[in-house]
mmCIF file of C-alpha atoms in Angstrom:
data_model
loop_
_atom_site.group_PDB
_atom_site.id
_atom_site.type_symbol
_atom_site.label_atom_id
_atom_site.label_comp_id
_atom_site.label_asym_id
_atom_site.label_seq_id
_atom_site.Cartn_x
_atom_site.Cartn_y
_atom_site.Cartn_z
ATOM 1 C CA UNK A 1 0.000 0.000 0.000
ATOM 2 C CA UNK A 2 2.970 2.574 0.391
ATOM 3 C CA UNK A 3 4.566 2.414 -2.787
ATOM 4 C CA UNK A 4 1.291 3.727 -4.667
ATOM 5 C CA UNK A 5 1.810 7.056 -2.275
ATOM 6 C CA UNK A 6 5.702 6.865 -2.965
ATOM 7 C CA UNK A 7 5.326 6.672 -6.782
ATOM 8 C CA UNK A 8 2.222 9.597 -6.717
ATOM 9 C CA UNK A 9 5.016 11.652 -4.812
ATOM 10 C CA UNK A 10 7.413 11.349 -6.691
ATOM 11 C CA UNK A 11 5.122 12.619 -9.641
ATOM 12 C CA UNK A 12 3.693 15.005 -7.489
ATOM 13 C CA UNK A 13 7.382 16.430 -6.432
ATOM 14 C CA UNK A 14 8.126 16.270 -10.649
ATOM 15 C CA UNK A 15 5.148 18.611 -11.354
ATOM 16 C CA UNK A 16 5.921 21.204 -8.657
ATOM 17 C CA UNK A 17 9.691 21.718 -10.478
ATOM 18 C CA UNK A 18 8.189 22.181 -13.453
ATOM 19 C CA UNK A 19 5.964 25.191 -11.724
ATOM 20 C CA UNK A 20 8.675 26.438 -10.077
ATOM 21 C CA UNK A 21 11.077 26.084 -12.816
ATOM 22 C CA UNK A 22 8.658 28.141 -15.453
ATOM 23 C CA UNK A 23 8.222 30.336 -12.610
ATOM 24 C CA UNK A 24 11.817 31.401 -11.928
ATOM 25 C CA UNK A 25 12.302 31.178 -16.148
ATOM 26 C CA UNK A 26 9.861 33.309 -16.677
ATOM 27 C CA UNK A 27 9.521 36.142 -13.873
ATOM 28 C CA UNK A 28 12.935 35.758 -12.944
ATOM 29 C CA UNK A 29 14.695 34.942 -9.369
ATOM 30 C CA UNK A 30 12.732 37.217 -6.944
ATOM 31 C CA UNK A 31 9.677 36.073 -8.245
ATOM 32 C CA UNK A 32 6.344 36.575 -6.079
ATOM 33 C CA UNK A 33 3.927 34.896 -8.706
ATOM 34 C CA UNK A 34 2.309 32.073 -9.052
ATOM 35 C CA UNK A 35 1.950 30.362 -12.068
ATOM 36 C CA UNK A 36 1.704 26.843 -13.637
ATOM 37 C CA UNK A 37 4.418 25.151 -16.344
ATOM 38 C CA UNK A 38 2.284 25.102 -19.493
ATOM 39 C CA UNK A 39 1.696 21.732 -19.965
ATOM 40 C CA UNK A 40 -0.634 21.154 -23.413
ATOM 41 C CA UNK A 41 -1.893 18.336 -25.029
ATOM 42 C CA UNK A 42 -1.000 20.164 -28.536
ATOM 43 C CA UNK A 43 0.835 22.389 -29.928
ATOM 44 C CA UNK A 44 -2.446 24.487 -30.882
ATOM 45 C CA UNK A 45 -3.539 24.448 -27.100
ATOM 46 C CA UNK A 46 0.080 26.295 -26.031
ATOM 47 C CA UNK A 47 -1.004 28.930 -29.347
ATOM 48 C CA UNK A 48 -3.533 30.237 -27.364
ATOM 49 C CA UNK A 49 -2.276 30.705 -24.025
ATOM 50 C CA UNK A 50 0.596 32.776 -25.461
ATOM 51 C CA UNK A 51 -1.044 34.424 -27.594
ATOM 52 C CA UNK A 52 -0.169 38.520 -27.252
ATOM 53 C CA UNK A 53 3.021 37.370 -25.067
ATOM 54 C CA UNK A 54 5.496 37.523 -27.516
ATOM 55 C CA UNK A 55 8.430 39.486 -25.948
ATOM 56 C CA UNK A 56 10.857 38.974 -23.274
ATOM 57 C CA UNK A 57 11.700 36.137 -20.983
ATOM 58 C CA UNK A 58 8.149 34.208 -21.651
ATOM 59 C CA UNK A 59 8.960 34.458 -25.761
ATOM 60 C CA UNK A 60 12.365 33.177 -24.959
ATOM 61 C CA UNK A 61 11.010 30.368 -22.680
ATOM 62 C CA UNK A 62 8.225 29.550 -25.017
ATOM 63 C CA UNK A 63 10.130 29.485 -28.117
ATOM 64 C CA UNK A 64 12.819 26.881 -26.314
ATOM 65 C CA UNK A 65 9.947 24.733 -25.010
ATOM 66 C CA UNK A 66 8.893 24.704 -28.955
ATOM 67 C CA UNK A 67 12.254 23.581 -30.049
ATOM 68 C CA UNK A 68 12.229 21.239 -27.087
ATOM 69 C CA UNK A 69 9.203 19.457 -28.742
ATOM 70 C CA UNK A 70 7.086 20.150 -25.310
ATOM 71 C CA UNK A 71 3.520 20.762 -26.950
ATOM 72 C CA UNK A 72 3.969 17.541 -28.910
ATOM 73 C CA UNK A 73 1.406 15.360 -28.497
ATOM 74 C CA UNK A 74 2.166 12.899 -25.503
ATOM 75 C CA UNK A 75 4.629 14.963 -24.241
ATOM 76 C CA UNK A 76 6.553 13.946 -20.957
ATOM 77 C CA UNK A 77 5.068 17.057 -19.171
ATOM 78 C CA UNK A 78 1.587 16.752 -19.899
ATOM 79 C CA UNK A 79 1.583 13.206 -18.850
ATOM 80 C CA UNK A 80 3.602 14.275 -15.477
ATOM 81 C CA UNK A 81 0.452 17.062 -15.459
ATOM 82 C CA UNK A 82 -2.109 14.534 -16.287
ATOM 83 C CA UNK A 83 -0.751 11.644 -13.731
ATOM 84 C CA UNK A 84 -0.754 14.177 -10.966
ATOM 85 C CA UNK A 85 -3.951 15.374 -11.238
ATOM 86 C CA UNK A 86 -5.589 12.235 -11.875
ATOM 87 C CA UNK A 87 -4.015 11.311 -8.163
ATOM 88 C CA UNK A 88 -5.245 14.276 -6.561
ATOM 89 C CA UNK A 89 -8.804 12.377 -7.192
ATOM 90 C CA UNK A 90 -7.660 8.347 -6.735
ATOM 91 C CA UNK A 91 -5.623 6.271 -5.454
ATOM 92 C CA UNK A 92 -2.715 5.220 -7.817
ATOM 93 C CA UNK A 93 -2.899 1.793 -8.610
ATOM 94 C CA UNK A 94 -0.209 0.254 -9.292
ATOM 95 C CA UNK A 95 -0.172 -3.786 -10.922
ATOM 96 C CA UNK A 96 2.194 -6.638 -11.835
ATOM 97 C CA UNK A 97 2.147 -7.155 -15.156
ATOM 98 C CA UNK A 98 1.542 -10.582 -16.688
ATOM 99 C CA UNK A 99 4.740 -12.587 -16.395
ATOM 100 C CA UNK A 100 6.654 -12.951 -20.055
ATOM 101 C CA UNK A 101 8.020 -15.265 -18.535
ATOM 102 C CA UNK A 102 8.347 -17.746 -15.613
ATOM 103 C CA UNK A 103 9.255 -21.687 -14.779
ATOM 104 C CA UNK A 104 7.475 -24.525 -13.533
ATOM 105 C CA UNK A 105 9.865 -27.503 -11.939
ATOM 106 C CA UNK A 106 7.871 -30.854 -12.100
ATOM 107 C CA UNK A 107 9.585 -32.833 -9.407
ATOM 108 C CA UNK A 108 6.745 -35.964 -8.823
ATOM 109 C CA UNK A 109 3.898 -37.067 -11.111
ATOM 110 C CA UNK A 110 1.834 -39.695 -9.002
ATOM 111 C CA UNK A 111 4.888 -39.895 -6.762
ATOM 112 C CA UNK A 112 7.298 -40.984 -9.251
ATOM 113 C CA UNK A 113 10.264 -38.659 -9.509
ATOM 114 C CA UNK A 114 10.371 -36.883 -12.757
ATOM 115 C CA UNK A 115 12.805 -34.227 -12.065
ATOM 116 C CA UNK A 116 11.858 -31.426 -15.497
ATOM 117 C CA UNK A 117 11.829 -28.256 -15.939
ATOM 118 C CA UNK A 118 9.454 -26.039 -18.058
ATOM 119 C CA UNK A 119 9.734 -22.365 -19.166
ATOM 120 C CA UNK A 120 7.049 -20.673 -19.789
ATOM 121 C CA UNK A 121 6.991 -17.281 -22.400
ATOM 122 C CA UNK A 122 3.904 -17.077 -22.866
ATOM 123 C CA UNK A 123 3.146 -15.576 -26.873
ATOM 124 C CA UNK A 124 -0.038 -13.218 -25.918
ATOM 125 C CA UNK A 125 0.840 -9.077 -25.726
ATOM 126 C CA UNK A 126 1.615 -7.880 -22.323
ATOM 127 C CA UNK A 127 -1.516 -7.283 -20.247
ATOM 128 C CA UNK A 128 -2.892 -6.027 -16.732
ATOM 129 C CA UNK A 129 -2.614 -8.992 -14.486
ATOM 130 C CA UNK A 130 -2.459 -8.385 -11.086
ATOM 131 C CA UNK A 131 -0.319 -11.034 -9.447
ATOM 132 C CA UNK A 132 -1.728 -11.924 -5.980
ATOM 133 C CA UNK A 133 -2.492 -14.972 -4.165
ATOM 134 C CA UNK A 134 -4.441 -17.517 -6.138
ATOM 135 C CA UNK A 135 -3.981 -15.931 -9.297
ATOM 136 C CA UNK A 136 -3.963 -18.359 -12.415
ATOM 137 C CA UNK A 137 -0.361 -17.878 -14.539
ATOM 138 C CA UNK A 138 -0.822 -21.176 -16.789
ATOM 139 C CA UNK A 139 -3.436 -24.186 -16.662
ATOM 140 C CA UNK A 140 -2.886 -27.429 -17.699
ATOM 141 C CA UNK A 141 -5.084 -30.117 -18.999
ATOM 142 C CA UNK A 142 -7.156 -32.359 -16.185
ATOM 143 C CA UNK A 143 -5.353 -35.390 -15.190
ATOM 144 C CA UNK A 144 -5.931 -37.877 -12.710
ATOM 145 C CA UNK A 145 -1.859 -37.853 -12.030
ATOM 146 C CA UNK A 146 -1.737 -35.597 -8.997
ATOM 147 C CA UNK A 147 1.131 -33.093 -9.949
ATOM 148 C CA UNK A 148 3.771 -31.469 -7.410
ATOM 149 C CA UNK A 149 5.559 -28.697 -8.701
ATOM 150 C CA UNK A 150 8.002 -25.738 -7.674
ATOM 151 C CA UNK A 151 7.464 -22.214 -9.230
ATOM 152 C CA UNK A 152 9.917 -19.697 -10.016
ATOM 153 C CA UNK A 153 8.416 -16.182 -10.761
ATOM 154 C CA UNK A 154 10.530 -14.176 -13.379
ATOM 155 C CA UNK A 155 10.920 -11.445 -15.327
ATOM 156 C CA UNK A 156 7.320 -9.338 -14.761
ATOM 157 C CA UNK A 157 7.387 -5.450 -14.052
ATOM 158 C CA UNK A 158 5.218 -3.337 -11.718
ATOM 159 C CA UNK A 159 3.187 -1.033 -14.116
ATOM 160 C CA UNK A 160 1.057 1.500 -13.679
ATOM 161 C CA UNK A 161 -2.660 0.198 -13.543
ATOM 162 C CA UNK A 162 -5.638 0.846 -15.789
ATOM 163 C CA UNK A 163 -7.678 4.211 -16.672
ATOM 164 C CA UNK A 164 -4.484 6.873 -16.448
ATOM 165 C CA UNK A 165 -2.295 8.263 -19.151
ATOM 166 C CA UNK A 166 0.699 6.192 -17.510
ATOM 167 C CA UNK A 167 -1.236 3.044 -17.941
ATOM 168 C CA UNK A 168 0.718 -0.275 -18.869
ATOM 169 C CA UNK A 169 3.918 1.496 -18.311
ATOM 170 C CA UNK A 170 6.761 0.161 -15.971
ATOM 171 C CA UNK A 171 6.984 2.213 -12.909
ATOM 172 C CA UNK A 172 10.566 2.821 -12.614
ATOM 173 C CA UNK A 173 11.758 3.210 -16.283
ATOM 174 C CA UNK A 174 9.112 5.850 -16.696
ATOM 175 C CA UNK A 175 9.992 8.030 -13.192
ATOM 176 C CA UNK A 176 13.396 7.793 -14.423
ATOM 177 C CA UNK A 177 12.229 8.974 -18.140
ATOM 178 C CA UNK A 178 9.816 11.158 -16.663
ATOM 179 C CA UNK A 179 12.317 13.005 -14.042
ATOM 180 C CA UNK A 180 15.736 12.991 -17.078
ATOM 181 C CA UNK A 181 12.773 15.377 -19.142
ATOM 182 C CA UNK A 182 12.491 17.552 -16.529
ATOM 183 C CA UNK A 183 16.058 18.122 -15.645
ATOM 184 C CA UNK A 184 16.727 18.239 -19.567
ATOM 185 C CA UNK A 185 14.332 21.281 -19.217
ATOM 186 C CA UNK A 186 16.242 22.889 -16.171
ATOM 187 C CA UNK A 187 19.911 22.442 -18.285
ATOM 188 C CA UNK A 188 17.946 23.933 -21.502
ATOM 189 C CA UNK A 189 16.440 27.273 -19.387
ATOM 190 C CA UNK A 190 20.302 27.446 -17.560
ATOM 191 C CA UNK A 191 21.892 27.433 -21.004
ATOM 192 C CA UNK A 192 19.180 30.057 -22.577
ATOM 193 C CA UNK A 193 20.250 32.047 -19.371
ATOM 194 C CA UNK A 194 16.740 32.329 -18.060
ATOM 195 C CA UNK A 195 18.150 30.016 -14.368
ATOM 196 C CA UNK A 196 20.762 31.350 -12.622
#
């Protein structure tokens, strides 16, 4: 139950830079305003909130977050925007994807020793399966041999869980993704001179 509230943190903490980096980009160091990073879904959307501000340190911060492809479509700070508000309203939920792979050591069959192993990859695309007690990996035809087995659990990520812009994506690689675009953004305002 904590790592939901760690992950929606560390979003959280990710969106707040991006404030207070547009904020200190923008109105400079001794800034008193509040105002949020202009996170669009489009290009056209981030047209019309700068629209008539096309002078100073906002043109010089808009233009580099044009060259910096941040209006695109699926941009990293729109989903950072999107995931944090979404959180503000649910609880993250966070799943184990289905396995792509995992073994399965057969060790009696009927009580006969039949020391084998079997690894499973299964060929279906990657889906939500949450991976809790009882749930069914792989099912074998009925037999009347009783079956004793040892399983090995491999190679499954913890993704982000259904209905949010992050979903089906593997926690970690996408903080880490997700937190490199936003101090890309920080070295990019630095070098344009707008951080000090």
């Amino acid at each position: 139950p904590d790592i939901p509230a760690i992950v929606a943190d560390a979003i959280h903490n990710l969106n707040v830079a991006l404030d207070y980096l547009w904020q200190r980009a923008v109105y400079g160091p001794r800034n008193i305003r509040k105002d949020h990073f202009p996170a669009f879904d489009s290009p056209e959307s981030a047209k019309t909130r700068f629209r008539g501000k096309e002078k100073g340190r906002c043109k010089l911060a808009v233009d580099l977050l044009n060259r910096c492809d941040a209006f695109k479509i699926g941009n990293p700070f729109i989903r950072i925007r999107h995931s944090d508000d979404a959180d503000k309203h649910d609880t993250m939920v966070l799943v184990a994807c289905a396995l792509s792979a995992y073994a399965v050591e057969v060790s009696r069959m009927g009580g006969s020793p039949v020391p084998i192993w079997l690894i499973y990859q299964p060929q279906t695309p990657k889906c939500l399966l949450p991976i809790e007690d009882g749930t069914v990996l792989y099912g074998v035809p009925a037999t009347s041999t009783k079956v004793y087995v040892d399983r090995d659990l491999t190679d499954f990520e913890i993704t982000f869980g259904e209905g949010g812009v992050l979903e089906r994506e593997a926690v970690l690689p996408t903080l880490h993704q997700l937190a490199q675009a936003v101090d890309g953004l920080a070295a990019a305002f630095v070098e344009a001179g707008l951080l000090d």
